[in-house]
Coordinates of N, CA and C in Angstrom, one line a residue:
M1 N 120.9 124.0 107.2 CA 121.4 122.7 107.4 C 122.3 122.7 108.7
S2 N 122.1 121.7 109.6 CA 122.9 121.7 110.8 C 124.3 121.3 110.4
A3 N 125.3 121.6 111.4 CA 126.7 121.2 111.1 C 126.9 119.7 111.0
T4 N 126.1 119.0 111.8 CA 126.2 117.5 111.8 C 125.8 116.9 110.4
L5 N 124.6 117.4 109.9 CA 124.2 117.0 108.5 C 125.1 117.4 107.4
E6 N 125.7 118.6 107.6 CA 126.6 119.1 106.6 C 127.9 118.3 106.6
A7 N 128.4 117.9 107.8 CA 129.6 117.1 107.9 C 129.3 115.7 107.3
L8 N 128.1 115.1 107.6 CA 127.8 113.8 107.0 C 127.7 113.9 105.5
S9 N 127.1 114.9 105.0 CA 127.0 115.1 103.5 C 128.4 115.1 102.9
Q10 N 129.3 115.9 103.5 CA 130.7 116.0 103.0 C 131.4 114.7 103.0
N11 N 131.2 114.0 104.1 CA 131.9 112.6 104.2 C 131.4 111.7 103.2
L12 N 130.1 111.7 102.9 CA 129.5 110.8 101.9 C 130.0 111.2 100.5
Q13 N 130.1 112.4 100.2 CA 130.6 112.8 98.9 C 132.1 112.5 98.8
E14 N 132.8 112.7 99.9 CA 134.3 112.4 99.8 C 134.5 110.9 99.6
H15 N 133.8 110.0 100.3 CA 134.1 108.6 100.2 C 133.3 107.8 99.1
L16 N 132.2 108.4 98.6 CA 131.5 107.7 97.6 C 131.6 108.4 96.3
G17 N 131.8 109.6 96.2 CA 132.1 110.3 95.0 C 131.1 110.1 93.9
D18 N 131.5 109.6 92.7 CA 130.6 109.5 91.6 C 129.6 108.4 91.7
R19 N 129.8 107.5 92.7 CA 128.8 106.5 93.0 C 127.5 107.0 93.5
L20 N 127.5 108.2 94.0 CA 126.2 108.9 94.4 C 125.5 109.4 93.2
K21 N 124.3 109.0 93.0 CA 123.4 109.6 92.0 C 122.8 110.9 92.5
S22 N 122.5 110.9 93.7 CA 122.0 112.2 94.3 C 122.1 112.1 95.9
I23 N 122.2 113.3 96.5 CA 122.2 113.4 97.9 C 121.3 114.5 98.3
K24 N 120.3 114.3 99.2 CA 119.4 115.3 99.6 C 119.3 115.4 101.1
V25 N 119.1 116.6 101.6 CA 118.9 116.8 103.0 C 117.6 117.5 103.1
A26 N 116.7 116.8 103.8 CA 115.3 117.4 104.0 C 114.8 116.9 105.4
L27 N 114.1 117.8 106.1 CA 113.4 117.4 107.3 C 114.4 116.8 108.3
G28 N 115.6 117.3 108.3 CA 116.7 116.8 109.3 C 117.2 115.4 109.0
E29 N 117.0 115.0 107.7 CA 117.5 113.6 107.3 C 118.3 113.7 106.0
V30 N 119.3 112.8 105.9 CA 120.0 112.7 104.6 C 119.6 111.5 103.9
T31 N 119.3 111.7 102.6 CA 118.9 110.6 101.7 C 119.9 110.6 100.5
I32 N 120.5 109.4 100.2 CA 121.3 109.2 99.1 C 120.6 108.2 98.1
E33 N 120.9 108.4 96.8 CA 120.4 107.4 95.8 C 121.6 106.9 95.1
V34 N 121.6 105.6 94.9 CA 122.7 104.9 94.2 C 122.1 104.0 93.2
A35 N 122.9 103.7 92.2 CA 122.5 102.7 91.1 C 122.7 101.3 91.6
V36 N 122.0 100.4 90.9 CA 122.0 99.0 91.3 C 123.5 98.5 91.2
A37 N 124.2 98.9 90.1 CA 125.6 98.4 89.9 C 126.5 98.8 91.1
D38 N 126.2 100.0 91.7 CA 127.1 100.5 92.8 C 126.6 100.1 94.2
Y39 N 125.4 99.5 94.3 CA 124.7 99.4 95.5 C 125.6 98.6 96.6
L40 N 126.1 97.4 96.2 CA 126.8 96.6 97.2 C 128.1 97.3 97.6
H41 N 128.8 97.9 96.7 CA 130.1 98.7 97.0 C 129.8 99.8 98.0
V42 N 128.7 100.6 97.7 CA 128.4 101.7 98.5 C 128.0 101.2 99.9
M43 N 127.2 100.2 100.0 CA 126.7 99.7 101.3 C 127.9 99.2 102.1
Q44 N 128.9 98.5 101.5 CA 130.1 98.0 102.2 C 130.9 99.2 102.7
T45 N 131.0 100.2 101.9 CA 131.8 101.4 102.3 C 131.1 102.1 103.5
L46 N 129.8 102.2 103.4 CA 129.0 102.9 104.5 C 129.2 102.1 105.8
R47 N 129.4 100.8 105.8 CA 129.6 100.1 107.0 C 131.1 100.1 107.5
D48 N 132.0 100.0 106.6 CA 133.4 99.7 106.9 C 134.2 101.0 107.0
E49 N 133.8 102.1 106.4 CA 134.7 103.3 106.4 C 134.5 103.9 107.8
P50 N 135.6 104.1 108.6 CA 135.5 104.6 110.0 C 134.8 105.9 110.1
Q51 N 135.0 106.8 109.1 CA 134.3 108.1 109.2 C 132.8 108.1 109.0
L52 N 132.3 107.0 108.5 CA 130.9 106.8 108.2 C 130.4 105.8 109.3
A53 N 130.9 104.6 109.3 CA 130.6 103.6 110.4 C 129.1 103.4 110.6
F54 N 128.4 103.1 109.5 CA 127.0 102.8 109.6 C 126.9 101.3 109.9
D55 N 127.0 100.9 111.2 CA 127.2 99.5 111.5 C 125.8 98.8 111.8
E56 N 124.7 99.5 111.7 CA 123.4 98.9 112.0 C 122.4 99.2 110.9
L57 N 121.8 98.2 110.3 CA 120.7 98.4 109.4 C 119.4 98.2 110.2
I58 N 118.6 99.3 110.3 CA 117.5 99.3 111.2 C 116.2 99.1 110.4
D59 N 116.2 99.2 109.1 CA 115.0 99.0 108.3 C 115.4 98.9 106.8
L60 N 114.6 98.1 106.1 CA 114.7 98.0 104.7 C 113.3 97.7 104.2
C61 N 112.8 98.5 103.2 CA 111.5 98.3 102.7 C 111.4 98.6 101.2
G62 N 110.4 98.0 100.6 CA 110.2 98.3 99.2 C 109.2 99.5 99.0
V63 N 109.3 100.2 97.9 CA 108.5 101.3 97.6 C 108.0 101.2 96.1
D64 N 106.8 101.4 95.9 CA 106.2 101.4 94.5 C 106.0 102.9 94.1
Y65 N 106.8 103.4 93.2 CA 106.7 104.8 92.8 C 105.8 105.0 91.5
S66 N 104.9 104.0 91.2 CA 104.1 104.2 90.0 C 103.3 105.4 90.1
T67 N 102.8 105.8 91.2 CA 102.3 107.1 91.5 C 103.0 107.7 92.7
Y68 N 103.2 108.9 92.8 CA 103.8 109.5 93.9 C 103.4 111.0 94.1
G69 N 102.8 111.3 95.2 CA 102.3 112.6 95.4 C 101.2 113.0 94.5
H70 N 100.2 112.0 94.3 CA 99.1 112.2 93.4 C 99.4 112.5 92.0
E71 N 100.6 112.1 91.6 CA 101.1 112.3 90.2 C 101.6 111.0 89.7
P72 N 101.4 110.7 88.4 CA 102.0 109.5 87.8 C 103.5 109.5 88.0
G73 N 104.1 108.3 88.3 CA 105.5 108.2 88.5 C 106.3 108.5 87.3
K74 N 107.5 109.1 87.5 CA 108.4 109.3 86.4 C 109.7 108.5 86.7
G75 N 110.1 107.7 85.7 CA 111.3 106.9 85.9 C 111.0 105.5 86.4
P76 N 112.0 104.9 87.0 CA 111.8 103.5 87.5 C 110.7 103.4 88.6
R77 N 110.1 102.2 88.6 CA 108.9 102.1 89.5 C 109.2 101.6 90.9
F78 N 110.1 100.6 91.0 CA 110.3 100.0 92.3 C 111.7 100.3 92.9
A79 N 111.7 100.5 94.2 CA 113.0 100.8 94.9 C 113.1 100.1 96.2
A80 N 114.3 99.8 96.6 CA 114.6 99.3 98.0 C 115.1 100.5 98.7
V81 N 114.5 100.8 99.9 CA 114.9 101.9 100.7 C 115.4 101.4 102.0
T82 N 116.6 101.7 102.4 CA 117.3 101.2 103.6 C 117.6 102.4 104.5
H83 N 117.3 102.1 105.8 CA 117.7 103.1 106.8 C 118.8 102.5 107.7
L84 N 119.9 103.3 107.8 CA 121.1 102.9 108.5 C 121.3 103.8 109.7
L85 N 122.0 103.2 110.7 CA 122.3 103.9 111.9 C 123.8 103.7 112.2
S86 N 124.5 104.8 112.6 CA 125.8 104.7 113.1 C 125.7 104.9 114.6
V87 N 126.0 103.8 115.3 CA 125.9 103.9 116.8 C 127.0 104.8 117.4
A88 N 128.2 104.7 116.8 CA 129.3 105.5 117.3 C 129.0 107.0 117.1
T89 N 128.5 107.5 116.0 CA 128.3 108.9 115.8 C 126.8 109.3 116.0
N90 N 125.9 108.4 116.2 CA 124.5 108.7 116.4 C 123.9 109.4 115.2
R91 N 124.3 108.9 114.0 CA 123.8 109.5 112.7 C 123.0 108.5 112.0
R92 N 122.0 109.0 111.3 CA 121.1 108.1 110.5 C 121.2 108.5 109.0
L93 N 121.0 107.5 108.1 CA 121.1 107.7 106.7 C 120.1 106.9 106.0
R94 N 119.4 107.4 105.0 CA 118.5 106.7 104.1 C 119.2 106.5 102.8
V95 N 119.2 105.2 102.3 CA 119.7 104.8 101.0 C 118.6 104.3 100.1
R96 N 118.5 104.9 98.9 CA 117.5 104.4 98.0 C 118.1 103.9 96.7
C97 N 117.7 102.7 96.3 CA 118.2 102.1 95.1 C 117.1 101.6 94.3
F98 N 116.9 102.2 93.1 CA 115.8 101.8 92.1 C 116.3 100.5 91.4
A99 N 115.3 99.6 91.2 CA 115.5 98.4 90.4 C 115.6 98.8 88.9
A100 N 116.4 98.2 88.2 CA 116.6 98.6 86.8 C 115.4 98.3 85.9
A101 N 114.7 97.2 86.2 CA 113.6 96.8 85.4 C 112.3 96.7 86.2
D102 N 111.2 97.2 85.6 CA 109.9 97.2 86.3 C 109.2 95.9 86.3
D103 N 109.4 95.1 85.2 CA 108.7 93.8 85.0 C 109.4 92.7 85.9
F104 N 110.7 92.9 86.2 CA 111.3 91.9 87.1 C 112.3 92.7 88.0
P105 N 111.7 93.4 89.0 CA 112.6 94.3 89.8 C 113.6 93.5 90.7
A106 N 114.9 93.9 90.6 CA 115.9 93.2 91.4 C 116.9 94.2 91.9
V107 N 117.2 94.0 93.2 CA 118.2 94.8 93.9 C 119.1 93.8 94.7
P108 N 120.4 93.9 94.6 CA 121.3 92.9 95.3 C 121.0 92.9 96.8
S109 N 121.1 91.7 97.3 CA 120.9 91.5 98.8 C 122.1 92.0 99.6
V110 N 121.8 92.6 100.7 CA 122.8 93.1 101.6 C 122.9 92.3 102.9
T111 N 122.4 91.1 102.8 CA 122.4 90.2 104.0 C 123.8 89.8 104.4
A112 N 124.8 89.8 103.4 CA 126.1 89.5 103.7 C 126.8 90.6 104.5
I113 N 126.3 91.8 104.4 CA 126.8 93.0 105.0 C 126.2 93.2 106.4
W114 N 124.8 93.2 106.4 CA 124.0 93.2 107.6 C 123.1 92.1 107.6
N115 N 123.3 91.1 108.5 CA 122.4 90.0 108.5 C 120.9 90.3 109.0
S116 N 120.8 91.5 109.5 CA 119.4 92.0 109.9 C 118.5 92.2 108.7
A117 N 119.1 92.3 107.5 CA 118.3 92.6 106.3 C 117.5 91.4 105.9
D118 N 117.8 90.2 106.5 CA 117.2 89.0 106.0 C 115.7 89.1 105.9
W119 N 115.0 89.3 107.0 CA 113.5 89.3 107.0 C 113.0 90.5 106.3
F120 N 113.7 91.6 106.4 CA 113.2 92.9 105.7 C 113.2 92.6 104.2
E121 N 114.2 92.0 103.6 CA 114.2 91.7 102.2 C 113.2 90.7 101.8
R122 N 112.9 89.7 102.7 CA 111.8 88.8 102.4 C 110.5 89.5 102.4
E123 N 110.3 90.5 103.3 CA 109.0 91.3 103.3 C 108.9 92.1 102.0
A124 N 110.0 92.7 101.6 CA 109.9 93.5 100.3 C 109.6 92.6 99.1
F125 N 110.2 91.4 99.1 CA 109.9 90.5 98.1 C 108.4 90.1 98.1
D126 N 107.9 89.7 99.3 CA 106.5 89.3 99.4 C 105.5 90.3 99.0
L127 N 105.7 91.6 99.5 CA 104.7 92.6 99.3 C 104.8 93.4 98.0
Y128 N 106.1 93.5 97.5 CA 106.3 94.3 96.3 C 106.8 93.5 95.1
G129 N 107.3 92.2 95.3 CA 107.8 91.4 94.3 C 109.2 91.8 93.9
I130 N 110.0 92.5 94.8 CA 111.4 92.9 94.5 C 112.2 91.7 94.8
V131 N 113.0 91.2 93.9 CA 113.9 90.1 94.1 C 115.3 90.6 94.6
F132 N 115.9 89.8 95.5 CA 117.2 90.2 96.1 C 118.2 89.1 95.8
P133 N 118.9 89.2 94.6 CA 119.9 88.1 94.3 C 120.9 88.1 95.4
G134 N 121.3 86.9 95.8 CA 122.3 86.8 96.9 C 121.6 86.4 98.2
H135 N 120.3 86.6 98.3 CA 119.6 86.2 99.5 C 119.5 84.7 99.5
E136 N 119.8 84.1 100.7 CA 119.9 82.6 100.7 C 118.5 81.9 101.0
D137 N 117.5 82.7 101.4 CA 116.2 82.1 101.7 C 115.1 83.0 101.3
L138 N 115.0 83.5 100.1 CA 114.1 84.5 99.6 C 112.7 83.8 99.4
R139 N 111.8 83.9 100.3 CA 110.4 83.3 100.1 C 109.5 84.2 100.9
R140 N 108.2 84.0 100.7 CA 107.2 84.9 101.3 C 107.3 84.8 102.8
I141 N 106.9 85.9 103.5 CA 107.0 85.9 104.9 C 105.7 86.3 105.6
L142 N 104.9 87.1 104.9 CA 103.6 87.6 105.5 C 102.4 87.0 104.9
T143 N 102.4 86.8 103.6 CA 101.2 86.2 102.9 C 101.2 84.7 103.0
D144 N 100.1 84.1 102.6 CA 99.9 82.7 102.6 C 100.8 82.1 101.5
Y145 N 101.1 80.8 101.6 CA 101.9 80.1 100.7 C 101.4 80.1 99.2
G146 N 100.1 80.0 99.1 CA 99.5 80.0 97.8 C 99.0 81.4 97.3
F147 N 99.5 82.4 98.0 CA 99.0 83.8 97.6 C 99.5 84.2 96.2
I148 N 98.6 84.8 95.5 CA 98.9 85.3 94.1 C 99.1 86.8 94.1
G149 N 100.3 87.2 93.5 CA 100.5 88.6 93.4 C 101.3 89.2 94.6
H150 N 101.4 90.5 94.6 CA 102.2 91.2 95.6 C 101.3 92.4 96.1
P151 N 100.7 92.3 97.3 CA 99.6 93.1 97.8 C 99.9 94.6 98.0
F152 N 101.2 95.0 98.1 CA 101.5 96.4 98.3 C 101.8 97.2 97.0
R153 N 101.7 96.4 95.9 CA 101.8 97.1 94.6 C 100.6 98.0 94.4
K154 N 100.8 99.2 93.8 CA 99.6 100.1 93.7 C 98.6 99.6 92.7
D155 N 98.9 98.7 91.8 CA 97.9 98.2 90.9 C 97.3 96.9 91.4
F156 N 97.6 96.5 92.6 CA 96.9 95.3 93.2 C 95.5 95.6 93.6
P157 N 94.5 94.8 93.2 CA 93.1 95.2 93.6 C 92.9 95.0 95.2
I158 N 92.1 95.9 95.7 CA 91.9 95.9 97.2 C 91.4 94.6 97.7
S159 N 90.5 94.0 96.9 CA 89.9 92.7 97.3 C 90.7 91.5 97.0
G160 N 91.8 91.7 96.2 CA 92.7 90.6 95.8 C 92.1 89.8 94.7
Y161 N 92.7 88.7 94.4 CA 92.3 87.8 93.3 C 91.6 86.6 93.7
V162 N 91.9 86.1 94.9 CA 91.3 84.9 95.4 C 90.9 85.1 96.9
E163 N 89.9 84.3 97.3 CA 89.5 84.3 98.7 C 89.6 82.9 99.3
M164 N 89.7 82.8 100.6 CA 89.9 81.5 101.2 C 88.7 81.3 102.2
R165 N 88.2 80.1 102.2 CA 87.1 79.8 103.2 C 87.1 78.3 103.5
Y166 N 86.5 78.0 104.6 CA 86.4 76.6 105.0 C 85.2 76.0 104.4
D167 N 85.4 74.9 103.7 CA 84.3 74.1 103.0 C 83.9 73.0 103.9
P168 N 82.7 73.0 104.5 CA 82.3 71.9 105.4 C 82.1 70.6 104.7
E169 N 81.7 70.6 103.4 CA 81.6 69.3 102.7 C 82.9 68.6 102.5
Q170 N 83.9 69.4 102.1 CA 85.2 68.9 101.8 C 86.1 68.8 103.1
Q171 N 85.6 69.5 104.1 CA 86.3 69.5 105.4 C 87.7 70.0 105.3
R172 N 87.9 71.1 104.6 CA 89.2 71.7 104.4 C 89.0 73.1 103.9
V173 N 90.1 73.8 104.0 CA 90.1 75.2 103.5 C 90.3 75.2 102.0
I174 N 89.6 76.0 101.3 CA 89.7 76.0 99.9 C 89.9 77.5 99.4
Y175 N 90.5 77.6 98.2 CA 90.6 78.9 97.6 C 89.6 79.0 96.4
Q176 N 89.1 80.2 96.2 CA 88.1 80.4 95.1 C 88.3 81.8 94.6
P177 N 87.8 82.1 93.4 CA 87.8 83.5 92.9 C 87.1 84.4 93.9
V178 N 87.4 85.6 93.9 CA 86.8 86.6 94.8 C 85.3 86.8 94.5
T179 N 84.5 86.7 95.5 CA 83.0 86.9 95.2 C 82.5 88.3 95.6
I180 N 83.4 89.1 96.1 CA 83.0 90.5 96.5 C 82.9 91.3 95.2
E181 N 81.8 92.0 95.0 CA 81.6 92.9 93.9 C 82.4 94.2 94.2
P182 N 83.3 94.6 93.3 CA 84.0 95.9 93.5 C 83.0 97.1 93.4
R183 N 83.1 98.0 94.4 CA 82.1 99.1 94.4 C 82.9 100.3 95.0
E184 N 82.3 101.5 94.7 CA 82.8 102.7 95.2 C 81.8 103.2 96.2
I185 N 82.3 103.5 97.4 CA 81.5 104.0 98.5 C 81.7 105.5 98.7
T186 N 80.8 106.3 98.3 CA 80.9 107.7 98.5 C 80.0 108.1 99.7
P187 N 80.5 108.8 100.7 CA 79.6 109.1 101.8 C 78.5 110.1 101.4
R188 N 77.3 109.9 101.9 CA 76.2 110.9 101.6 C 76.2 112.0 102.6
I189 N 76.3 113.2 102.1 CA 76.3 114.3 103.0 C 75.0 115.1 103.0
V190 N 74.4 115.2 104.1 CA 73.1 115.9 104.2 C 73.3 117.3 104.8
R191 N 73.0 118.3 104.1 CA 73.1 119.7 104.7 C 71.8 120.5 104.4
E192 N 71.7 121.5 105.2 CA 70.5 122.4 105.0 C 70.6 123.0 103.6
A193 N 69.5 123.4 103.1 CA 69.4 124.1 101.8 C 70.2 125.4 101.7
T194 N 70.3 126.0 102.9 CA 71.0 127.3 103.0 C 72.4 127.2 103.5
Y195 N 73.0 126.0 103.5 CA 74.4 125.8 104.0 C 75.3 126.6 103.1
G196 N 76.2 127.4 103.8 CA 77.2 128.2 103.0 C 76.7 129.4 102.4
D197 N 75.4 129.7 102.6 CA 74.8 130.9 102.0 C 75.1 132.1 102.9
T198 N 75.9 133.0 102.4 CA 76.3 134.1 103.2 C 75.2 135.2 103.4
D199 N 74.2 135.2 102.5 CA 73.2 136.2 102.6 C 72.3 136.0 103.9
N200 N 72.2 134.8 104.4 CA 71.3 134.5 105.5 C 72.1 134.6 106.8
A201 N 73.4 134.9 106.8 CA 74.2 134.9 108.0 C 73.9 136.1 108.8

């Protein structure tokens, strides 16, 4: 571990203490995990504490951990993952916060701390269904107004639930159930009969 990452880890443990559920250093990056109840306090501290000074939120996204690394997920399913930057120290930090409930995932909004989180939280709501209490305008941002479901969830069907088309008789766009038949496409591989046979080499 580099001296910079070690110093950052020590600062985080010193200022956040028991509010840290975990802290990991991997691939030259520091990731901390915090509980929903501590999320806003931790984020405020990360921004306002002079030794941390994470004054810029550069990304926030949702993650569905129902499967992870080709294995079934263990523990909570949905998380909000935030990437922060300290301009003064040129350090980056990843903060992960799991929603307490899978059927109605909710993580507090950080728009009052970093207003740049506005559209990022709307995107996580739209694509994953994560609700951000405290967000003043939480509505879909990428999908259509009448869209059903959240398309980045791992259990969302690839073809979706409805399709949209223009109906010339009604002279308007209409929604209808998906007409595409689900199918599995396996590429056909043609090889010589002796392919891989070491006796003929």
